[in-house]
Amino acid sequence: MEILDYYITLHLQHPERKDDQPAEVTVSQLESLFYCTKRNVNLLLKRMGEERWLTWVPGKGRGNRSKVHFHYDLEEAAEAYFSKLLAKNQIAEAAEFIKRPLMPEHLAQKLQMQMQNNFGLQVKQTVSSSVDLLKIPMRRPLAALDPAFSYTAAEAHFVRQIFDTLINYNSVTETFEPHLAHHWEVNSEYTEWTFFLRKSVRFHHGRNLNSQDVKYSLERLKDPDVQSPFRHLFSELQSIEAFHEYGITMRLKRPNVFFLHYLSSFNAAILPQDVPITTGRELIGTGPFNVTEYNDRVFVLEAFDNHFNGRPLLDRVELWFVELNPDRIVDYELPGSGTTKNRHMKVNNTGSRYLVFNFQREGPHHDLYFRQAIAELIDPNQLISELGGRRGSPASSLWPERSERSSFPPSSITRARSLLKKSSYNGEVLTFKYLDYTSEGLREAEWIQNRFREAGIYLNLSPYSLLDTEQHDGEMISKGEVLERDAQYGFLSFLKGERSMRSLLTQQQIEVLDRYLGEFLQEEDYEKREEIIDSIETYFYEQKILLHLYHIAKEWNYPALLKGVRLNDFGWTDFRKLWVKPEISKTK
């Protein structure tokens, strides 16, 4: 600890004391407070006195306590020390400092605002050049950045920054574009797919990409020993032949006209065969950014100069795992840009927050009347109105545009009670699992709990984390889904992923679902696949298997000098395209 930190620690024990109101304390108390010996306590007090921060008056005689006069205002001292932590980029230490016991609430809020202003897009001047740095706070650790296991929106976004896929899906033109593969061919039965790779594509560790890396990456996805939640999607790969250094053929067990969608997904990112991922942090790809630091406090990406598609315009990204104000809109701020024109962006993700029943557990939720009663109790408009935050619009589908075509009549406690009487519910307490990485998860769970209690349904709230591998110990679960840019593939992955709602369904429900999906995978026409998606969502609605709540709205404030801001499918902006427009000096 620095000497100023010791002073603040002591002052926090007596936050309201002024120079003319000395605090009484004993040396033995300071030994416990500073975690040091009596000798070191006296040395610390001497140094604080030399800095003229305090005056120490030792107690004379038995029973006389020592006195300390504080000269350095607590708020000034805390701000000075906090600024020093931020200047040293000690973000985690700064976050812990705010949470110090006895920290006055007004001071904690002031320091938190100072910390939030430390994030955003910044231009750092070095000796030889300037560095465009984006610092982002994140309230939770990253769950998994191994493409074989990534499944949340944030993780999927970062996977795309580190790794590349064979091809890309253009959601605007609804076509596939060359990426690591510059060309591909397919036979007339859609069972044999051949890809030809670009030459001189570099991995971050310096080696060139070849077809053996592609073979390794895809076989790893379907390897039962790896236990990827997405292995079902690649289980129909019968064989993969790397017939040339830059040529590879994939043979399927049965025709699949949808196979290109699989290969453009972030889960099919290509890894180097010579650097296996064992701990989950050996993240080497060919992507536009290279991982240079990854621990429990910070995740750092640096621009990869040798990216085959061009170096990113942004130089560095720092993701700090700290708890900040959950209601604040994320800003991409520039130092000194307070007087420049700002822009605002708000976008609804393709996806929703929803409530799903766990049919792997016995209980009244197997009764359709009970599920209908639950659906009647949930009023998305009321939930959004009362809780606010990033809850954007009521949802009846994963697609916001489909939800806009739906009506959301006010719910009725009376109708819910009537349905409940027809059900097999007998007043038992049911477990409701909610995601707890922010306080919003608990607020929403309590809102649902209170709403259900009005109708006579009793819930026990139980939190779960994105790091948990199982959430099957509850009858009802609150979950969320954000579909990637290829929304049809995202929907398929959502229904077949082992960490999705599929693992909660009965065998009969899965059989119904798979009949629809079998037709989906054989259908070449995009619009007809959309009709199948409609049928699946109608099935969920009629059977009340999945109850949509709302679409999450992403909001961003950013200065006009920041260019390349485009929110992607995961609600993030592509770091590779961000850049700061230098201001043109005006001379007379």
Coordinates of C-alpha atoms in Angstrom, one line a residue:
M1 CA 0.0 0.0 0.0
E2 CA 1.1 3.5 -0.7
I3 CA 1.3 6.0 2.3
L4 CA -1.7 7.9 1.0
D5 CA -3.7 4.7 1.0
Y6 CA -2.8 4.2 4.6
Y7 CA -4.0 7.7 5.4
I8 CA -7.3 7.2 3.6
T9 CA -7.8 3.9 5.4
L10 CA -7.4 5.7 8.7
H11 CA -9.5 8.6 7.8
L12 CA -12.4 6.3 6.6
Q13 CA -12.6 5.2 10.3
H14 CA -13.5 8.8 11.1
P15 CA -14.9 10.3 7.9
E16 CA -16.6 13.3 9.5
R17 CA -13.7 14.4 11.7
K18 CA -12.2 17.9 11.0
D19 CA -9.0 19.5 12.1
D20 CA -10.6 20.9 15.3
Q21 CA -12.3 17.6 16.1
P22 CA -9.5 15.0 16.8
A23 CA -10.3 11.3 16.7
E24 CA -9.3 9.0 19.5
V25 CA -7.4 5.8 18.6
T26 CA -4.9 3.4 20.1
V27 CA -1.7 2.1 18.5
S28 CA -3.0 -1.5 18.9
Q29 CA -6.1 -0.5 16.8
L30 CA -3.8 0.8 14.1
E31 CA -1.8 -2.4 14.1
S32 CA -5.0 -4.3 13.2
L33 CA -6.1 -1.6 10.8
F34 CA -2.8 -1.4 8.9
Y35 CA -1.9 -5.1 9.3
C36 CA 1.6 -4.3 10.6
T37 CA 3.7 -4.1 13.8
K38 CA 3.8 -1.2 16.3
R39 CA 7.1 -0.1 14.9
N40 CA 5.7 0.2 11.4
V41 CA 2.6 2.0 12.7
N42 CA 4.8 4.7 14.2
L43 CA 6.9 5.0 11.0
L44 CA 3.7 5.4 9.0
L45 CA 2.3 8.0 11.3
K46 CA 5.6 9.9 11.2
R47 CA 5.6 9.9 7.4
M48 CA 1.9 11.2 7.3
G49 CA 3.0 13.9 9.7
E50 CA 5.9 14.9 7.5
E51 CA 3.4 15.2 4.6
R52 CA 1.3 17.5 6.9
W53 CA -1.7 15.3 6.4
L54 CA -2.3 14.8 10.1
T55 CA -1.0 15.5 13.6
W56 CA -0.5 12.6 15.9
V57 CA -0.7 13.3 19.7
P58 CA 0.3 10.2 21.7
G59 CA -1.7 9.5 24.8
K60 CA 0.2 10.1 28.1
G61 CA -0.4 7.7 30.9
R62 CA -2.6 4.7 31.5
G63 CA -6.1 5.0 30.1
N64 CA -5.4 8.1 28.0
R65 CA -6.0 7.4 24.3
S66 CA -4.0 8.9 21.5
K67 CA -5.5 11.6 19.3
V68 CA -5.2 12.3 15.6
H69 CA -6.0 15.6 13.8
F70 CA -6.8 15.2 10.1
H71 CA -5.5 18.1 7.9
Y72 CA -6.0 16.5 4.5
D73 CA -9.7 16.4 3.5
L74 CA -10.9 12.8 3.0
E75 CA -12.6 13.6 -0.3
E76 CA -9.5 15.4 -1.8
A77 CA -7.2 12.6 -0.6
A78 CA -9.5 9.9 -2.1
E79 CA -9.8 11.7 -5.4
A80 CA -6.0 12.2 -5.6
Y81 CA -5.3 8.5 -4.9
F82 CA -8.1 7.3 -7.2
S83 CA -6.7 9.5 -10.1
K84 CA -3.3 7.9 -9.5
L85 CA -4.8 4.4 -9.8
L86 CA -6.5 5.3 -13.1
A87 CA -3.4 7.0 -14.5
K88 CA -1.5 3.8 -13.8
N89 CA -4.3 1.8 -15.5
Q90 CA -4.9 -0.1 -12.3
I91 CA -8.6 -0.4 -13.1
A92 CA -9.4 -3.4 -10.9
E93 CA -7.7 -1.8 -7.9
A94 CA -9.7 1.4 -8.5
A95 CA -13.0 -0.6 -8.6
E96 CA -12.1 -2.2 -5.3
F97 CA -11.2 1.1 -3.8
I98 CA -14.7 2.4 -4.5
K99 CA -16.1 -0.6 -2.5
R100 CA -14.0 0.2 0.6
P101 CA -16.0 -0.3 3.8
L102 CA -17.1 3.0 5.3
M103 CA -16.7 4.8 2.0
P104 CA -19.3 7.7 2.1
E105 CA -22.0 7.1 -0.5
H106 CA -21.7 10.5 -2.1
L107 CA -17.9 10.0 -2.5
A108 CA -18.3 6.5 -3.9
Q109 CA -20.7 7.8 -6.5
K110 CA -18.4 10.6 -7.5
L111 CA -15.4 8.2 -7.9
Q112 CA -17.6 5.8 -9.9
M113 CA -18.5 8.6 -12.3
Q114 CA -14.8 9.5 -12.6
M115 CA -14.1 5.8 -13.4
Q116 CA -16.8 5.6 -16.0
N117 CA -15.4 8.6 -17.7
N118 CA -12.1 6.8 -17.9
F119 CA -13.6 4.3 -20.4
G120 CA -14.4 4.8 -24.0
L121 CA -12.3 5.5 -27.1
Q122 CA -9.1 7.4 -26.3
V123 CA -6.2 8.7 -28.3
K124 CA -2.9 8.0 -26.5
Q125 CA 0.2 9.9 -27.7
T126 CA 3.4 8.0 -27.6
V127 CA 7.0 9.2 -28.4
S128 CA 6.6 8.4 -32.1
S129 CA 2.9 8.1 -32.9
S130 CA -0.6 8.1 -31.5
V131 CA -2.5 5.0 -30.4
D132 CA -6.3 4.6 -30.7
L133 CA -7.4 2.7 -27.6
L134 CA -10.9 1.5 -26.7
K135 CA -11.4 0.7 -23.0
I136 CA -14.7 -1.1 -22.2
P137 CA -16.0 -2.0 -18.8
M138 CA -17.7 -5.4 -18.5
R139 CA -19.7 -6.5 -15.4
R140 CA -18.8 -10.2 -15.7
P141 CA -15.9 -12.4 -16.8
L142 CA -15.9 -13.8 -20.2
A143 CA -17.5 -17.3 -20.2
A144 CA -15.7 -19.0 -23.1
L145 CA -13.7 -17.7 -26.1
D146 CA -12.9 -21.2 -27.4
P147 CA -15.1 -21.2 -30.6
A148 CA -16.2 -24.8 -29.8
F149 CA -17.8 -23.5 -26.6
S150 CA -18.7 -19.9 -27.1
Y151 CA -22.4 -19.2 -27.1
T152 CA -23.3 -15.8 -25.6
A153 CA -23.4 -12.6 -27.7
A154 CA -20.4 -10.9 -26.1
E155 CA -18.2 -14.0 -26.4
A156 CA -19.3 -14.6 -30.0
H157 CA -18.3 -11.0 -30.8
F158 CA -14.8 -11.4 -29.4
V159 CA -14.4 -14.8 -31.1
R160 CA -15.0 -13.0 -34.5
Q161 CA -12.3 -10.4 -33.6
I162 CA -9.7 -13.1 -32.9
F163 CA -10.6 -15.9 -35.4
D164 CA -11.7 -16.1 -39.0
T165 CA -14.0 -18.6 -40.8
L166 CA -13.8 -20.1 -44.2
I167 CA -16.6 -17.9 -45.6
N168 CA -18.7 -15.0 -44.4
Y169 CA -22.4 -14.5 -44.5
N170 CA -23.6 -11.1 -45.8
S171 CA -26.9 -10.5 -44.0
V172 CA -27.7 -7.5 -46.3
T173 CA -27.4 -9.4 -49.6
E174 CA -28.1 -12.8 -48.0
T175 CA -25.2 -14.3 -49.8
F176 CA -21.9 -16.0 -48.8
E177 CA -18.6 -14.3 -49.5
P178 CA -15.1 -15.6 -49.7
H179 CA -12.9 -15.2 -46.6
L180 CA -10.2 -17.8 -45.6
A181 CA -11.5 -19.8 -48.6
H182 CA -11.4 -17.8 -51.9
H183 CA -13.5 -20.4 -53.8
W184 CA -15.7 -23.4 -53.2
E185 CA -17.6 -26.1 -55.1
V186 CA -20.5 -28.5 -54.3
N187 CA -21.8 -31.6 -56.0
S188 CA -25.4 -31.8 -57.2
E189 CA -26.5 -33.9 -54.2
Y190 CA -25.1 -31.3 -51.7
T191 CA -23.1 -34.0 -50.0
E192 CA -19.6 -33.1 -51.1
W193 CA -18.2 -29.6 -50.5
T194 CA -14.7 -28.6 -51.6
F195 CA -12.9 -25.4 -50.5
F196 CA -9.8 -23.7 -51.8
L197 CA -7.8 -21.6 -49.3
R198 CA -6.0 -18.3 -49.7
K199 CA -2.3 -18.4 -49.6
S200 CA 0.0 -16.6 -47.1
V201 CA -2.7 -16.2 -44.4
R202 CA -0.9 -15.8 -41.1
F203 CA -1.8 -17.0 -37.7
H204 CA -1.0 -14.7 -34.8
H205 CA 2.0 -16.9 -33.8
G206 CA 3.5 -16.5 -37.3
R207 CA 2.8 -19.7 -39.2
N208 CA 0.8 -19.8 -42.4
L209 CA -2.7 -21.4 -42.6
N210 CA -3.1 -24.6 -44.4
S211 CA -5.8 -27.2 -45.0
Q212 CA -4.7 -29.4 -42.1
D213 CA -5.7 -26.5 -39.8
V214 CA -9.2 -26.5 -41.3
K215 CA -9.4 -30.3 -40.9
Y216 CA -8.3 -30.1 -37.3
S217 CA -10.7 -27.3 -36.4
L218 CA -13.8 -29.0 -37.8
E219 CA -13.0 -32.5 -36.6
R220 CA -12.4 -31.0 -33.2
L221 CA -16.0 -29.6 -33.2
K222 CA -17.5 -33.0 -33.7
D223 CA -15.1 -35.0 -31.5
P224 CA -17.1 -36.6 -28.7
D225 CA -14.0 -36.2 -26.4
V226 CA -14.0 -32.4 -26.8
Q227 CA -17.8 -32.3 -25.9
S228 CA -18.6 -29.1 -27.8
P229 CA -22.2 -28.1 -27.2
F230 CA -22.3 -27.6 -31.0
R231 CA -21.0 -31.0 -32.1
H232 CA -24.5 -32.0 -33.3
L233 CA -24.2 -29.4 -36.1
F234 CA -21.1 -31.1 -37.4
S235 CA -22.0 -34.7 -36.6
E236 CA -23.1 -35.2 -40.2
L237 CA -19.6 -34.7 -41.4
Q238 CA -18.7 -38.2 -42.7
S239 CA -15.1 -37.4 -43.7
I240 CA -12.7 -34.4 -44.2
E241 CA -9.9 -34.8 -46.7
A242 CA -7.1 -32.3 -46.9
F243 CA -6.1 -33.3 -50.5
H244 CA -3.7 -30.3 -51.0
E245 CA -2.0 -27.8 -48.8
Y246 CA -4.7 -25.3 -49.8
G247 CA -7.5 -27.7 -50.8
I248 CA -10.0 -29.6 -48.6
T249 CA -13.1 -31.7 -49.2
M250 CA -15.9 -32.4 -46.8
R251 CA -18.3 -35.2 -47.3
L252 CA -21.7 -35.3 -45.5
K253 CA -23.7 -38.3 -44.4
R254 CA -26.8 -36.9 -46.1
P255 CA -27.6 -33.8 -48.3
N256 CA -27.6 -30.5 -46.5
V257 CA -28.3 -27.4 -48.6
F258 CA -27.8 -25.3 -45.4
F259 CA -24.1 -26.4 -44.9
L260 CA -22.5 -23.1 -45.9
H261 CA -24.4 -21.5 -43.0
Y262 CA -22.6 -23.8 -40.6
L263 CA -19.2 -22.9 -41.9
S264 CA -19.8 -19.2 -41.7
S265 CA -20.8 -19.4 -38.0
F266 CA -18.3 -18.2 -35.3
N267 CA -18.3 -21.7 -33.9
A268 CA -16.6 -22.9 -37.1
A269 CA -13.6 -20.5 -36.7
I270 CA -10.3 -22.0 -37.8
L271 CA -7.6 -22.7 -35.2
P272 CA -3.9 -23.7 -35.6
Q273 CA -3.4 -27.4 -35.2
D274 CA -0.1 -26.9 -33.5
V275 CA -1.5 -24.8 -30.5
P276 CA -4.3 -26.7 -28.9
I277 CA -6.7 -24.9 -26.6
T278 CA -6.4 -26.7 -23.2
T279 CA -7.1 -24.0 -20.6
G280 CA -9.4 -21.9 -22.7
R281 CA -7.0 -19.1 -23.0
E282 CA -4.7 -20.3 -25.8
L283 CA -6.4 -18.0 -28.3
I284 CA -4.5 -17.9 -31.5
G285 CA -6.3 -17.3 -34.8
T286 CA -5.9 -15.4 -38.0
G287 CA -8.3 -12.7 -37.0
P288 CA -7.8 -8.9 -37.1
F289 CA -6.9 -8.8 -33.4
N290 CA -4.3 -10.7 -31.3
V291 CA -4.8 -11.5 -27.6
T292 CA -1.9 -10.1 -25.6
E293 CA -3.3 -10.3 -22.1
Y294 CA -6.1 -12.4 -20.6
N295 CA -6.6 -12.8 -16.8
D296 CA -9.4 -12.3 -14.3
R297 CA -9.0 -8.5 -14.4
V298 CA -8.5 -7.6 -18.0
F299 CA -8.7 -8.9 -21.6
V300 CA -6.5 -7.1 -24.1
L301 CA -6.6 -7.2 -27.9
E302 CA -3.9 -5.6 -30.2
A303 CA -4.2 -5.0 -33.9
F304 CA -2.8 -7.8 -36.0
D305 CA -0.5 -6.1 -38.6
N306 CA -0.5 -9.1 -40.9
H307 CA -4.2 -9.7 -41.2
F308 CA -4.9 -10.9 -44.7
N309 CA -7.8 -8.6 -45.1
G310 CA -6.0 -5.5 -43.9
R311 CA -4.8 -4.2 -40.5
P312 CA -7.6 -2.8 -38.2
L313 CA -7.8 0.9 -38.0
L314 CA -8.1 0.6 -34.2
D315 CA -4.9 -0.2 -32.4
R316 CA -5.9 -1.7 -29.0
V317 CA -9.0 -2.8 -27.1
E318 CA -9.0 -3.3 -23.3
L319 CA -11.9 -5.1 -21.7
W320 CA -11.9 -4.5 -17.9
F321 CA -14.0 -6.8 -15.7
V322 CA -15.4 -4.3 -13.2
E323 CA -18.8 -3.5 -11.7
L324 CA -20.2 -0.1 -12.8
N325 CA -23.5 1.6 -12.8
P326 CA -25.8 -0.7 -14.7
D327 CA -28.1 2.1 -15.9
R328 CA -25.4 4.1 -17.7
I329 CA -25.5 4.1 -21.5
V330 CA -22.2 2.8 -22.9
D331 CA -20.2 5.6 -24.4
Y332 CA -17.4 5.7 -26.9
E333 CA -15.9 8.9 -25.6
L334 CA -12.9 11.0 -26.8
P335 CA -10.8 13.1 -24.4
G336 CA -11.5 16.7 -25.1
S337 CA -14.6 15.9 -27.1
G338 CA -17.0 17.5 -24.7
T339 CA -17.6 20.4 -26.9
T340 CA -17.9 18.4 -30.1
K341 CA -21.2 17.2 -31.6
N342 CA -22.3 13.8 -30.2
R343 CA -24.4 11.1 -31.9
H344 CA -26.7 8.6 -30.5
M345 CA -27.6 5.1 -31.7
K346 CA -30.2 2.7 -30.4
V347 CA -30.8 -0.7 -31.9
N348 CA -32.9 -3.8 -31.0
N349 CA -31.0 -7.0 -31.2
T350 CA -32.4 -10.0 -33.1
G351 CA -33.2 -12.1 -30.1
S352 CA -35.1 -11.8 -26.8
R353 CA -35.2 -12.3 -23.1
Y354 CA -37.6 -15.2 -22.4
L355 CA -39.0 -17.5 -19.8
V356 CA -38.8 -21.3 -20.5
F357 CA -40.1 -24.3 -18.6
N358 CA -37.8 -27.1 -17.6
F359 CA -39.6 -30.3 -18.7
Q360 CA -36.8 -32.4 -17.4
R361 CA -38.3 -31.9 -13.9
E362 CA -41.6 -33.1 -12.6
G363 CA -44.2 -30.5 -11.7
P364 CA -47.4 -28.6 -12.6
H365 CA -45.6 -26.9 -15.6
H366 CA -46.3 -30.1 -17.6
D367 CA -49.9 -29.0 -17.5
L368 CA -50.9 -26.7 -20.4
Y369 CA -53.5 -24.9 -18.2
F370 CA -50.7 -23.9 -15.8
R371 CA -48.4 -22.7 -18.6
Q372 CA -51.3 -20.7 -20.0
A373 CA -51.8 -19.1 -16.5
I374 CA -48.2 -18.1 -16.4
A375 CA -48.4 -16.6 -19.9
E376 CA -51.5 -14.6 -18.8
L377 CA -49.6 -13.2 -15.8
I378 CA -46.6 -11.9 -17.8
D379 CA -47.3 -8.5 -19.3
P380 CA -44.3 -7.4 -21.3
N381 CA -45.4 -3.8 -21.6
Q382 CA -46.0 -3.5 -17.8
L383 CA -42.6 -5.2 -17.1
I384 CA -40.8 -2.7 -19.4
S385 CA -42.7 0.3 -18.0
E386 CA -42.0 -0.6 -14.4
L387 CA -38.4 -1.8 -14.7
G388 CA -37.1 0.3 -17.6
G389 CA -33.3 0.0 -18.3
R390 CA -32.3 -1.7 -21.5
R391 CA -35.7 -3.4 -21.9
G392 CA -36.6 -2.1 -25.3
S393 CA -39.9 -3.4 -26.7
P394 CA -42.3 -6.3 -25.9
A395 CA -41.4 -9.6 -27.7
S396 CA -43.5 -12.3 -29.1
S397 CA -40.7 -13.7 -31.3
L398 CA -36.9 -13.6 -31.5
W399 CA -37.3 -11.2 -34.4
P400 CA -38.2 -7.6 -33.4
E401 CA -40.0 -7.0 -36.7
R402 CA -42.2 -10.0 -36.1
S403 CA -43.0 -8.8 -32.6
E404 CA -44.0 -5.4 -34.0
R405 CA -46.9 -7.2 -35.9
S406 CA -48.2 -8.7 -32.6
S407 CA -50.7 -7.2 -30.1
F408 CA -50.0 -7.3 -26.4
P409 CA -53.3 -6.9 -24.5
P410 CA -53.0 -6.2 -20.8
S411 CA -52.7 -9.3 -18.7
S412 CA -55.4 -10.3 -16.2
I413 CA -55.0 -11.8 -12.7
T414 CA -58.7 -12.9 -12.9
R415 CA -58.1 -14.9 -16.1
A416 CA -54.9 -16.3 -14.7
R417 CA -56.6 -17.6 -11.6
S418 CA -59.4 -19.1 -13.7
L419 CA -56.8 -21.1 -15.7
L420 CA -54.9 -22.0 -12.6
K421 CA -58.0 -23.6 -11.1
K422 CA -58.2 -25.9 -14.2
S423 CA -54.6 -26.9 -13.7
S424 CA -52.9 -29.4 -11.5
Y425 CA -51.1 -26.7 -9.4
N426 CA -51.7 -27.2 -5.7
G427 CA -49.8 -24.3 -4.2
E428 CA -46.3 -25.9 -4.2
V429 CA -43.3 -23.7 -4.2
L430 CA -41.5 -23.7 -7.6
T431 CA -37.9 -22.8 -8.3
F432 CA -37.2 -19.9 -10.7
K433 CA -33.7 -19.7 -12.0
Y434 CA -32.5 -16.2 -13.0
L435 CA -29.2 -14.9 -14.5
D436 CA -27.4 -12.9 -11.8
Y437 CA -24.4 -11.1 -13.4
T438 CA -26.1 -7.7 -12.7
S439 CA -28.6 -6.5 -10.2
E440 CA -31.1 -6.3 -13.0
G441 CA -31.5 -10.1 -13.0
L442 CA -32.7 -10.1 -9.4
R443 CA -35.0 -7.0 -9.9
E444 CA -36.7 -8.8 -12.8
A445 CA -37.0 -12.1 -10.9
E446 CA -38.5 -10.3 -8.0
W447 CA -41.0 -8.5 -10.3
I448 CA -42.1 -11.9 -11.7
Q449 CA -42.2 -13.4 -8.2
N450 CA -44.5 -10.7 -6.9
R451 CA -46.7 -10.9 -10.0
F452 CA -47.1 -14.7 -9.6
R453 CA -47.8 -14.3 -5.9
E454 CA -50.8 -12.1 -6.7
A455 CA -52.4 -15.1 -8.5
G456 CA -51.4 -17.6 -5.9
I457 CA -48.2 -19.1 -7.5
Y458 CA -45.2 -19.2 -5.2
L459 CA -41.6 -19.0 -6.4
N460 CA -38.2 -19.6 -4.8
L461 CA -35.7 -17.5 -6.6
S462 CA -32.3 -19.1 -7.4
P463 CA -29.5 -17.4 -9.3
Y464 CA -27.3 -18.9 -11.9
S465 CA -24.2 -17.7 -13.8
L466 CA -23.2 -17.9 -17.4
L467 CA -20.2 -19.9 -16.1
D468 CA -22.5 -22.6 -14.8
T469 CA -22.7 -25.7 -17.0
E470 CA -26.1 -26.7 -15.8
Q471 CA -29.3 -24.8 -14.9
H472 CA -31.6 -27.8 -14.7
D473 CA -32.5 -27.6 -11.0
G474 CA -35.5 -25.3 -11.5
E475 CA -39.0 -25.6 -13.0
M476 CA -38.7 -22.2 -14.7
I477 CA -35.7 -20.4 -16.1
S478 CA -35.1 -16.9 -17.4
K479 CA -32.8 -16.9 -20.4
G480 CA -31.8 -14.7 -23.3
E481 CA -30.8 -15.3 -26.9
V482 CA -29.2 -13.0 -29.5
L483 CA -29.0 -14.4 -33.0
E484 CA -25.9 -13.8 -35.1
R485 CA -25.9 -12.0 -38.5
D486 CA -27.0 -15.2 -40.2
A487 CA -30.3 -15.3 -38.2
Q488 CA -31.6 -18.5 -39.8
Y489 CA -28.5 -20.3 -38.7
G490 CA -28.6 -18.6 -35.3
F491 CA -32.2 -19.9 -34.9
L492 CA -31.1 -23.4 -35.9
S493 CA -28.2 -23.3 -33.4
F494 CA -30.5 -22.0 -30.8
L495 CA -32.8 -25.0 -31.2
K496 CA -30.1 -27.7 -31.5
G497 CA -27.4 -26.4 -29.1
E498 CA -26.9 -28.5 -26.0
R499 CA -26.8 -25.3 -23.8
S500 CA -30.0 -24.0 -25.3
M501 CA -33.6 -24.7 -24.4
R502 CA -33.4 -28.0 -26.2
S503 CA -31.9 -29.7 -23.2
L504 CA -35.0 -28.7 -21.2
L505 CA -37.6 -30.3 -23.5
T506 CA -39.4 -33.7 -23.4
Q507 CA -38.5 -36.3 -26.0
Q508 CA -41.9 -35.8 -27.7
Q509 CA -41.3 -32.0 -28.0
I510 CA -37.9 -32.7 -29.4
E511 CA -39.3 -35.1 -32.0
V512 CA -41.8 -32.4 -33.1
L513 CA -39.0 -29.8 -33.3
D514 CA -36.7 -32.1 -35.3
R515 CA -39.4 -32.9 -37.9
Y516 CA -39.6 -29.1 -38.6
L517 CA -35.8 -28.8 -38.6
G518 CA -35.4 -31.8 -41.0
E519 CA -37.6 -29.9 -43.5
F520 CA -35.6 -26.7 -42.8
L521 CA -32.2 -28.3 -43.7
Q522 CA -33.4 -29.6 -47.0
E523 CA -35.2 -26.4 -48.1
E524 CA -33.2 -24.3 -50.6
D525 CA -35.7 -21.4 -50.7
Y526 CA -35.0 -18.7 -48.0
E527 CA -38.7 -17.6 -47.8
K528 CA -39.9 -21.2 -47.3
R529 CA -37.4 -21.6 -44.5
E530 CA -38.9 -18.5 -43.0
E531 CA -42.3 -20.2 -43.1
I532 CA -40.9 -23.1 -41.2
I533 CA -39.4 -20.8 -38.6
D534 CA -42.9 -19.3 -38.3
S535 CA -44.4 -22.7 -37.7
I536 CA -41.9 -23.5 -35.0
E537 CA -42.5 -20.2 -33.2
T538 CA -46.3 -20.8 -33.5
Y539 CA -45.8 -24.3 -32.0
F540 CA -43.9 -22.8 -29.0
Y541 CA -46.6 -20.1 -28.6
E542 CA -49.6 -22.5 -28.7
Q543 CA -48.0 -25.0 -26.3
K544 CA -46.5 -22.2 -24.2
I545 CA -43.1 -23.8 -24.2
L546 CA -41.3 -20.5 -24.5
L547 CA -42.7 -17.2 -23.3
H548 CA -41.0 -14.2 -24.8
L549 CA -40.6 -11.1 -22.5
Y550 CA -38.8 -8.3 -24.4
H551 CA -36.1 -7.3 -26.9
I552 CA -33.0 -5.7 -25.4
A553 CA -32.2 -2.2 -26.8
K554 CA -28.5 -1.4 -27.2
E555 CA -27.7 2.3 -26.9
W556 CA -24.5 4.1 -27.7
N557 CA -23.4 7.7 -27.4
Y558 CA -20.3 8.7 -29.4
P559 CA -18.6 11.8 -30.8
A560 CA -18.9 12.8 -34.4
L561 CA -15.1 12.4 -34.8
L562 CA -15.5 8.7 -34.2
K563 CA -16.1 6.9 -37.5
G564 CA -17.0 3.4 -38.5
V565 CA -19.6 2.9 -35.8
R566 CA -21.9 0.2 -37.0
L567 CA -23.7 -2.2 -34.5
N568 CA -23.3 -5.8 -35.6
D569 CA -25.6 -8.8 -34.9
F570 CA -24.4 -9.1 -31.3
G571 CA -25.0 -5.5 -30.4
W572 CA -21.4 -4.6 -30.6
T573 CA -19.5 -2.5 -33.1
D574 CA -16.8 -4.1 -35.3
F575 CA -13.6 -2.9 -33.6
R576 CA -11.7 -3.4 -36.9
K577 CA -13.6 -0.6 -38.6
L578 CA -13.5 2.0 -35.8
W579 CA -11.2 5.1 -36.3
V580 CA -10.8 8.6 -35.1
K581 CA -11.0 11.4 -37.6
P582 CA -8.2 13.9 -36.9
E583 CA -9.5 17.5 -36.5
I584 CA -8.3 19.7 -39.3
S585 CA -6.6 22.8 -37.9
K586 CA -8.0 26.0 -39.3
T587 CA -5.5 28.7 -40.1
K588 CA -6.3 32.2 -41.3

